[in-house]
PDB file of C-alpha atoms and ligand atoms in Angstrom:
ATOM      1  CA  MET A  27      98.504 107.924  92.024  1.00 72.00           C
ATOM      2  CA  THR A  28      97.879 104.988  94.295  1.00 79.00           C
ATOM      3  CA  GLU A  29      96.053 103.890  97.384  1.00 82.00           C
ATOM      4  CA  ASN A  30      98.574 101.155  97.949  1.00 89.00           C
ATOM      5  CA  PRO A  31     101.067 102.328 100.594  1.00 89.00           C
ATOM      6  CA  ASP A  32     103.567  99.599  99.665  1.00 93.00           C
ATOM      7  CA  LYS A  33     103.682 100.703  96.044  1.00 93.00           C
ATOM      8  CA  PHE A  34     104.108 104.301  97.119  1.00 92.00           C
ATOM      9  CA  ARG A  35     106.881 103.425  99.576  1.00 93.00           C
ATOM     10  CA  GLU A  36     108.828 101.519  96.922  1.00 95.00           C
ATOM     11  CA  ALA A  37     108.365 104.257  94.320  1.00 95.00           C
ATOM     12  CA  LYS A  38     109.424 106.940  96.784  1.00 95.00           C
ATOM     13  CA  SER A  39     112.566 105.056  97.724  1.00 95.00           C
ATOM     14  CA  ILE A  40     113.510 104.344  94.086  1.00 96.00           C
ATOM     15  CA  LEU A  41     112.991 107.972  93.069  1.00 96.00           C
ATOM     16  CA  GLU A  42     114.700 109.482  96.114  1.00 96.00           C
ATOM     17  CA  ALA A  43     117.860 107.647  95.089  1.00 95.00           C
ATOM     18  CA  GLN A  44     117.576 109.572  91.795  1.00 95.00           C
ATOM     19  CA  GLY A  45     117.066 112.901  93.550  1.00 95.00           C
ATOM     20  CA  ILE A  46     113.331 113.058  92.846  1.00 95.00           C
ATOM     21  CA  GLN A  47     110.711 113.696  95.513  1.00 94.00           C
ATOM     22  CA  ILE A  48     107.115 112.539  95.153  1.00 94.00           C
ATOM     23  CA  ARG A  49     104.032 112.881  97.284  1.00 89.00           C
ATOM     24  CA  GLN A  50     100.487 111.666  97.191  1.00 84.00           C
ATOM     25  CA  LEU A  51      97.681 113.827  95.892  1.00 79.00           C
ATOM     26  CA  LYS A  52      94.296 112.679  97.129  1.00 68.00           C
ATOM     27  CA  ARG A  53      92.030 112.852  94.109  1.00 71.00           C
ATOM     28  CA  PRO A  54      89.820 110.250  92.437  1.00 65.00           C
ATOM     29  CA  LYS A  55      91.388 108.189  89.647  1.00 74.00           C
ATOM     30  CA  VAL A  56      89.341 107.043  86.659  1.00 83.00           C
ATOM     31  CA  GLU A  57      90.187 103.525  85.509  1.00 85.00           C
ATOM     32  CA  VAL A  58      89.163 101.915  82.201  1.00 91.00           C
ATOM     33  CA  GLN A  59      88.945  98.170  81.708  1.00 91.00           C
ATOM     34  CA  ASP A  60      91.615  97.093  79.268  1.00 93.00           C
ATOM     35  CA  SER A  61      94.116  94.291  78.872  1.00 94.00           C
ATOM     36  CA  SER A  62      96.953  96.805  78.626  1.00 97.00           C
ATOM     37  CA  LEU A  63      98.387  98.333  81.801  1.00 97.00           C
ATOM     38  CA  GLU A  64      99.863 101.100  79.654  1.00 97.00           C
ATOM     39  CA  LYS A  65      96.430 102.086  78.370  1.00 97.00           C
ATOM     40  CA  ILE A  66      94.879 101.959  81.855  1.00 96.00           C
ATOM     41  CA  ALA A  67      97.585 104.196  83.314  1.00 96.00           C
ATOM     42  CA  ARG A  68      97.583 106.558  80.334  1.00 96.00           C
ATOM     43  CA  PHE A  69      93.806 107.036  80.472  1.00 95.00           C
ATOM     44  CA  ALA A  70      93.866 107.686  84.230  1.00 94.00           C
ATOM     45  CA  VAL A  71      96.608 110.278  84.031  1.00 94.00           C
ATOM     46  CA  LYS A  72      95.061 111.964  81.008  1.00 92.00           C
ATOM     47  CA  THR A  73      91.784 112.402  82.847  1.00 90.00           C
ATOM     48  CA  ALA A  74      93.402 113.567  86.079  1.00 87.00           C
ATOM     49  CA  SER A  75      95.807 116.028  84.500  1.00 83.00           C
ATOM     50  CA  VAL A  76      93.207 118.047  82.607  1.00 81.00           C
ATOM     51  CA  ASP A  77      93.093 120.750  85.250  1.00 76.00           C
ATOM     52  CA  HIS A  78      96.406 120.167  86.987  1.00 76.00           C
ATOM     53  CA  THR A  79      99.543 122.135  86.207  1.00 77.00           C
ATOM     54  CA  GLY A  80     101.938 120.000  88.271  1.00 86.00           C
ATOM     55  CA  LEU A  81     103.266 116.739  86.872  1.00 92.00           C
ATOM     56  CA  LEU A  82     101.025 113.814  87.823  1.00 93.00           C
ATOM     57  CA  LEU A  83     102.113 110.220  87.940  1.00 95.00           C
ATOM     58  CA  VAL A  84      99.906 107.123  87.774  1.00 94.00           C
ATOM     59  CA  GLU A  85     101.216 103.606  88.229  1.00 95.00           C
ATOM     60  CA  ASP A  86      99.491 100.351  87.339  1.00 95.00           C
ATOM     61  CA  SER A  87     101.067  96.957  87.979  1.00 97.00           C
ATOM     62  CA  GLY A  88     100.213  93.305  87.540  1.00 98.00           C
ATOM     63  CA  LEU A  89     101.431  89.722  87.563  1.00 98.00           C
ATOM     64  CA  PHE A  90     101.164  87.903  84.216  1.00 98.00           C
ATOM     65  CA  ILE A  91     101.355  84.096  84.331  1.00 98.00           C
ATOM     66  CA  ASP A  92     102.229  82.530  80.964  1.00 98.00           C
ATOM     67  CA  VAL A  93     100.358  79.254  81.318  1.00 97.00           C
ATOM     68  CA  LEU A  94      97.216  81.113  82.411  1.00 97.00           C
ATOM     69  CA  GLY A  95      97.313  83.294  79.292  1.00 97.00           C
ATOM     70  CA  GLY A  96      98.615  86.302  81.213  1.00 98.00           C
ATOM     71  CA  PHE A  97      96.054  86.040  84.026  1.00 98.00           C
ATOM     72  CA  PRO A  98      95.643  87.819  86.431  1.00 98.00           C
ATOM     73  CA  GLY A  99      97.363  90.691  84.535  1.00 98.00           C
ATOM     74  CA  PRO A 100      95.166  93.795  84.652  1.00 96.00           C
ATOM     75  CA  PHE A 101      92.896  91.997  87.126  1.00 96.00           C
ATOM     76  CA  SER A 102      95.717  91.441  89.630  1.00 97.00           C
ATOM     77  CA  SER A 103      94.224  93.686  92.272  1.00 94.00           C
ATOM     78  CA  TYR A 104      90.787  92.038  92.170  1.00 96.00           C
ATOM     79  CA  VAL A 105      92.232  88.529  92.047  1.00 98.00           C
ATOM     80  CA  TYR A 106      94.531  89.259  94.982  1.00 98.00           C
ATOM     81  CA  LYS A 107      91.580  90.444  97.050  1.00 97.00           C
ATOM     82  CA  THR A 108      89.324  87.532  96.060  1.00 98.00           C
ATOM     83  CA  ILE A 109      91.115  84.201  95.518  1.00 98.00           C
ATOM     84  CA  GLY A 110      94.457  85.514  96.794  1.00 98.00           C
ATOM     85  CA  LEU A 111      97.831  83.799  96.668  1.00 98.00           C
ATOM     86  CA  LYS A 112      96.362  80.438  97.672  1.00 98.00           C
ATOM     87  CA  GLY A 113      93.851  80.659  94.836  1.00 98.00           C
ATOM     88  CA  ILE A 114      96.585  81.344  92.293  1.00 98.00           C
ATOM     89  CA  LEU A 115      98.661  78.442  93.615  1.00 98.00           C
ATOM     90  CA  SER A 116      95.726  76.056  93.410  1.00 97.00           C
ATOM     91  CA  LEU A 117      94.981  77.163  89.832  1.00 97.00           C
ATOM     92  CA  MET A 118      98.559  76.133  89.065  1.00 96.00           C
ATOM     93  CA  HIS A 119      98.938  73.073  91.267  1.00 94.00           C
ATOM     94  CA  ASP A 120      99.475  70.654  88.366  1.00 93.00           C
ATOM     95  CA  GLN A 121     101.479  73.037  86.188  1.00 96.00           C
ATOM     96  CA  ARG A 122     105.160  72.402  85.603  1.00 97.00           C
ATOM     97  CA  LYS A 123     105.585  75.475  83.439  1.00 97.00           C
ATOM     98  CA  ARG A 124     105.428  78.309  85.953  1.00 98.00           C
ATOM     99  CA  ASN A 125     106.922  81.232  84.014  1.00 98.00           C
ATOM    100  CA  ALA A 126     105.499  84.647  84.770  1.00 98.00           C
ATOM    101  CA  HIS A 127     106.391  88.298  84.784  1.00 98.00           C
ATOM    102  CA  PHE A 128     105.551  91.388  86.731  1.00 98.00           C
ATOM    103  CA  GLN A 129     104.855  94.603  84.876  1.00 98.00           C
ATOM    104  CA  THR A 130     104.653  98.192  86.044  1.00 98.00           C
ATOM    105  CA  SER A 131     103.472 100.949  83.752  1.00 98.00           C
ATOM    106  CA  ILE A 132     103.764 104.553  84.828  1.00 97.00           C
ATOM    107  CA  ALA A 133     101.943 107.320  83.016  1.00 97.00           C
ATOM    108  CA  VAL A 134     102.884 110.953  83.577  1.00 96.00           C
ATOM    109  CA  ALA A 135     101.178 114.102  82.380  1.00 93.00           C
ATOM    110  CA  SER A 136     100.192 117.631  83.277  1.00 89.00           C
ATOM    111  CA  THR A 137      98.257 120.390  81.583  1.00 85.00           C
ATOM    112  CA  ASN A 138     101.383 121.216  79.589  1.00 83.00           C
ATOM    113  CA  VAL A 139     103.060 117.798  79.353  1.00 87.00           C
ATOM    114  CA  SER A 140     101.247 115.311  77.124  1.00 90.00           C
ATOM    115  CA  PRO A 141     100.856 111.787  78.513  1.00 93.00           C
ATOM    116  CA  ARG A 142     103.921 109.570  78.360  1.00 96.00           C
ATOM    117  CA  VAL A 143     104.270 106.001  79.592  1.00 98.00           C
ATOM    118  CA  PHE A 144     107.267 104.142  81.055  1.00 98.00           C
ATOM    119  CA  THR A 145     107.130 100.369  81.478  1.00 98.00           C
ATOM    120  CA  GLY A 146     109.307  97.965  83.424  1.00 98.00           C
ATOM    121  CA  THR A 147     109.080  94.189  83.615  1.00 98.00           C
ATOM    122  CA  VAL A 148     110.827  91.434  85.501  1.00 98.00           C
ATOM    123  CA  ARG A 149     110.642  87.810  84.425  1.00 98.00           C
ATOM    124  CA  GLY A 150     110.528  84.937  86.852  1.00 98.00           C
ATOM    125  CA  SER A 151     108.343  82.066  87.970  1.00 98.00           C
ATOM    126  CA  VAL A 152     105.567  81.252  90.383  1.00 98.00           C
ATOM    127  CA  SER A 153     106.716  79.299  93.432  1.00 98.00           C
ATOM    128  CA  ARG A 154     104.933  76.128  94.565  1.00 98.00           C
ATOM    129  CA  GLU A 155     104.137  77.570  97.960  1.00 98.00           C
ATOM    130  CA  ILE A 156     103.861  80.926  99.721  1.00 98.00           C
ATOM    131  CA  ARG A 157     107.343  81.865 100.945  1.00 98.00           C
ATOM    132  CA  GLY A 158     108.470  84.886 102.930  1.00 97.00           C
ATOM    133  CA  THR A 159     106.851  87.872 104.527  1.00 96.00           C
ATOM    134  CA  ALA A 160     108.788  90.727 102.933  1.00 96.00           C
ATOM    135  CA  GLY A 161     107.292  92.933 100.254  1.00 95.00           C
ATOM    136  CA  PHE A 162     103.579  92.845  99.526  1.00 97.00           C
ATOM    137  CA  GLY A 163     100.951  91.494  97.144  1.00 98.00           C
ATOM    138  CA  TYR A 164     102.260  88.644  95.006  1.00 98.00           C
ATOM    139  CA  ASP A 165     105.861  88.931  96.256  1.00 98.00           C
ATOM    140  CA  PRO A 166     105.692  85.728  98.386  1.00 98.00           C
ATOM    141  CA  ILE A 167     104.946  83.603  95.284  1.00 98.00           C
ATOM    142  CA  PHE A 168     107.193  85.286  92.708  1.00 98.00           C
ATOM    143  CA  ILE A 169     110.766  84.085  92.148  1.00 98.00           C
ATOM    144  CA  PRO A 170     112.750  86.512  89.963  1.00 98.00           C
ATOM    145  CA  GLU A 171     114.748  84.899  87.170  1.00 98.00           C
ATOM    146  CA  GLY A 172     118.229  83.802  88.230  1.00 97.00           C
ATOM    147  CA  PHE A 173     117.296  83.491  91.914  1.00 97.00           C
ATOM    148  CA  ARG A 174     115.848  80.803  94.160  1.00 97.00           C
ATOM    149  CA  GLU A 175     114.054  82.949  96.698  1.00 97.00           C
ATOM    150  CA  THR A 176     110.772  84.743  96.242  1.00 98.00           C
ATOM    151  CA  PHE A 177     110.650  88.529  96.491  1.00 98.00           C
ATOM    152  CA  GLY A 178     108.949  87.795  99.812  1.00 98.00           C
ATOM    153  CA  GLN A 179     112.145  86.185 101.088  1.00 98.00           C
ATOM    154  CA  THR A 180     114.671  88.705  99.851  1.00 95.00           C
ATOM    155  CA  LYS A 181     116.291  91.354 102.008  1.00 86.00           C
ATOM    156  CA  ALA A 182     115.110  94.943 101.959  1.00 73.00           C
ATOM    157  CA  GLY A 183     116.680  96.765  99.047  1.00 90.00           C
ATOM    158  CA  PHE A 184     117.031  93.734  96.763  1.00 95.00           C
ATOM    159  CA  LYS A 185     113.629  94.131  95.163  1.00 96.00           C
ATOM    160  CA  ASN A 186     114.102  97.847  94.574  1.00 95.00           C
ATOM    161  CA  LYS A 187     117.220  97.148  92.548  1.00 93.00           C
ATOM    162  CA  THR A 188     115.784  94.484  90.265  1.00 92.00           C
ATOM    163  CA  SER A 189     112.027  94.863  90.156  1.00 97.00           C
ATOM    164  CA  HIS A 190     109.591  95.821  87.419  1.00 98.00           C
ATOM    165  CA  ARG A 191     108.837  98.934  89.478  1.00 98.00           C
ATOM    166  CA  ALA A 192     112.504  99.885  89.737  1.00 97.00           C
ATOM    167  CA  ARG A 193     112.929  99.467  85.970  1.00 98.00           C
ATOM    168  CA  ALA A 194     109.883 101.567  85.141  1.00 98.00           C
ATOM    169  CA  PHE A 195     110.720 104.307  87.644  1.00 98.00           C
ATOM    170  CA  LEU A 196     114.339 104.474  86.522  1.00 97.00           C
ATOM    171  CA  LYS A 197     113.151 105.046  82.949  1.00 98.00           C
ATOM    172  CA  PHE A 198     110.875 107.756  84.260  1.00 97.00           C
ATOM    173  CA  ALA A 199     113.690 109.284  86.356  1.00 97.00           C
ATOM    174  CA  ASN A 200     116.023 109.412  83.343  1.00 96.00           C
ATOM    175  CA  TRP A 201     113.410 111.204  81.295  1.00 95.00           C
ATOM    176  CA  TYR A 202     112.472 113.518  84.152  1.00 94.00           C
ATOM    177  CA  ASN A 203     116.025 114.459  85.049  1.00 93.00           C
ATOM    178  CA  ARG A 204     116.886 115.044  81.383  1.00 89.00           C
ATOM    179  CA  SER A 205     113.824 117.130  80.622  1.00 84.00           C
ATOM    180  CA  ARG A 206     113.591 119.001  83.913  1.00 72.00           C
ATOM    181  CA  THR A 207     114.134 122.657  83.286  1.00 56.00           C
ATOM    182  CA  GLY A 208     111.389 124.068  85.485  1.00 50.00           C
ATOM    183  CA  ARG A 209     111.404 122.825  89.061  1.00 49.00           C
ATOM    184  CA  HIS A 210     108.051 121.046  88.886  1.00 50.00           C
ATOM    185  CA  ARG A 211     107.340 118.606  91.685  1.00 51.00           C
ATOM    186  CA  VAL A 212     105.972 115.200  90.818  1.00 55.00           C
ATOM    187  CA  ARG A 213     102.767 114.311  92.573  1.00 56.00           C
ATOM    188  CA  THR A 214     100.907 111.049  92.839  1.00 55.00           C
ATOM    189  CA  HIS A 215      97.196 110.671  93.224  1.00 53.00           C
ATOM    190  CA  LYS A 216      95.608 108.591  95.908  1.00 47.00           C
ATOM    191  CA  ARG A 217      93.085 106.378  94.199  1.00 43.00           C
ATOM    192  CA  ALA A 218      89.537 106.889  95.338  1.00 32.00           C
ATOM    193  CA  LEU A 219      87.781 104.944  92.600  1.00 28.00           C
ATOM    194  CA  LYS A 220      88.286 101.213  92.080  1.00 26.00           C
TER     195      LYS A 220
HETATM  196  P1  ITT B 320      96.259 101.293  93.231  1.00 84.39           P
HETATM  197  O1  ITT B 320      95.484 100.797  92.029  1.00 84.39           O
HETATM  198  O2  ITT B 320      95.498 102.174  94.124  1.00 84.39           O
HETATM  199  O3  ITT B 320      97.583 101.841  92.815  1.00 84.39           O
HETATM  200  P2  ITT B 320      96.596  98.485  93.746  1.00 84.39           P
HETATM  201  O4  ITT B 320      97.162  97.724  94.899  1.00 84.39           O
HETATM  202  O5  ITT B 320      95.265  98.051  93.229  1.00 84.39           O
HETATM  203  O6  ITT B 320      96.589 100.003  94.144  1.00 84.39           O
HETATM  204  P3  ITT B 320      97.763  97.733  91.226  1.00 84.39           P
HETATM  205  O7  ITT B 320      96.460  97.662  90.527  1.00 84.39           O
HETATM  206  O8  ITT B 320      98.884  98.364  90.487  1.00 84.39           O
HETATM  207  O9  ITT B 320      97.659  98.502  92.601  1.00 84.39           O
HETATM  208  O10 ITT B 320      98.257  96.309  91.683  1.00 84.39           O
HETATM  209  C1  ITT B 320      97.601  95.138  91.297  1.00 84.39           C
HETATM  210  C2  ITT B 320      97.889  94.040  92.286  1.00 84.39           C
HETATM  211  O11 ITT B 320      99.228  93.621  92.128  1.00 84.39           O
HETATM  212  C3  ITT B 320      97.707  94.422  93.741  1.00 84.39           C
HETATM  213  O12 ITT B 320      97.096  93.358  94.415  1.00 84.39           O
HETATM  214  C4  ITT B 320      99.101  94.617  94.258  1.00 84.39           C
HETATM  215  O13 ITT B 320      99.214  94.233  95.615  1.00 84.39           O
HETATM  216  C5  ITT B 320      99.900  93.682  93.361  1.00 84.39           C
HETATM  217  N1  ITT B 320     101.222  94.222  93.130  1.00 84.39           N
HETATM  218  C6  ITT B 320     101.527  95.404  92.548  1.00 84.39           C
HETATM  219  N2  ITT B 320     102.840  95.600  92.547  1.00 84.39           N
HETATM  220  C7  ITT B 320     103.383  94.514  93.146  1.00 84.39           C
HETATM  221  C8  ITT B 320     104.680  94.128  93.472  1.00 84.39           C
HETATM  222  O14 ITT B 320     105.710  94.913  93.221  1.00 84.39           O
HETATM  223  N3  ITT B 320     104.866  92.973  94.098  1.00 84.39           N
HETATM  224  C9  ITT B 320     103.841  92.173  94.384  1.00 84.39           C
HETATM  225  N4  ITT B 320     102.579  92.456  94.125  1.00 84.39           N
HETATM  226  C10 ITT B 320     102.343  93.624  93.518  1.00 84.39           C
END
């Protein structure tokens, strides 16, 4: 369930490697305001799955910067569209402590599967400048722990092995592949409500 083609592309690639196919389902998504990505995703999937027999999947992600008290967190989408990467960097221009993490929470449900959430995080830090053109969103300012380059500078494939999204979707894939007895297809919604 996403309108973000980059998120969908990454999710598709991660899940295909696990033998799971997904596709977008174009239906409105209802989003509550909450500080927890898990709660936001769970609420959206619960609402959407009321009349849907196939397994639905909703993903919500965000960048949480320690020194900013977790901001932008659940507001990552709005902040990206408004102040953008430059705005985040100027908020942090005098900060030496630049620790941050990305989080992805995936909620799945259907009329006969009660909502279940899988979360993945990756720790790292915010770079001092925008670096790289790979990836999307906050990737050009996020340096994963143990590396020097931002996700925006890394080669294709690197992010999908180490990212918050990869971790969350692998948890989902393990559950799905273990519990799959029927051959239900996993569908994602295309968000129509923001
Ligand atoms: P949907 O809600 O329709 O899924 P969105 O882009 O708003 O699309 P999110 O709320 O999950 O999706 O994402 C919040 C923001 O974080 C948004 O600006 C994304 O571009 C960014 N973002 C999400 N995942 C990211 C990732 O893996 N790397 C960098 N930025 C990411």
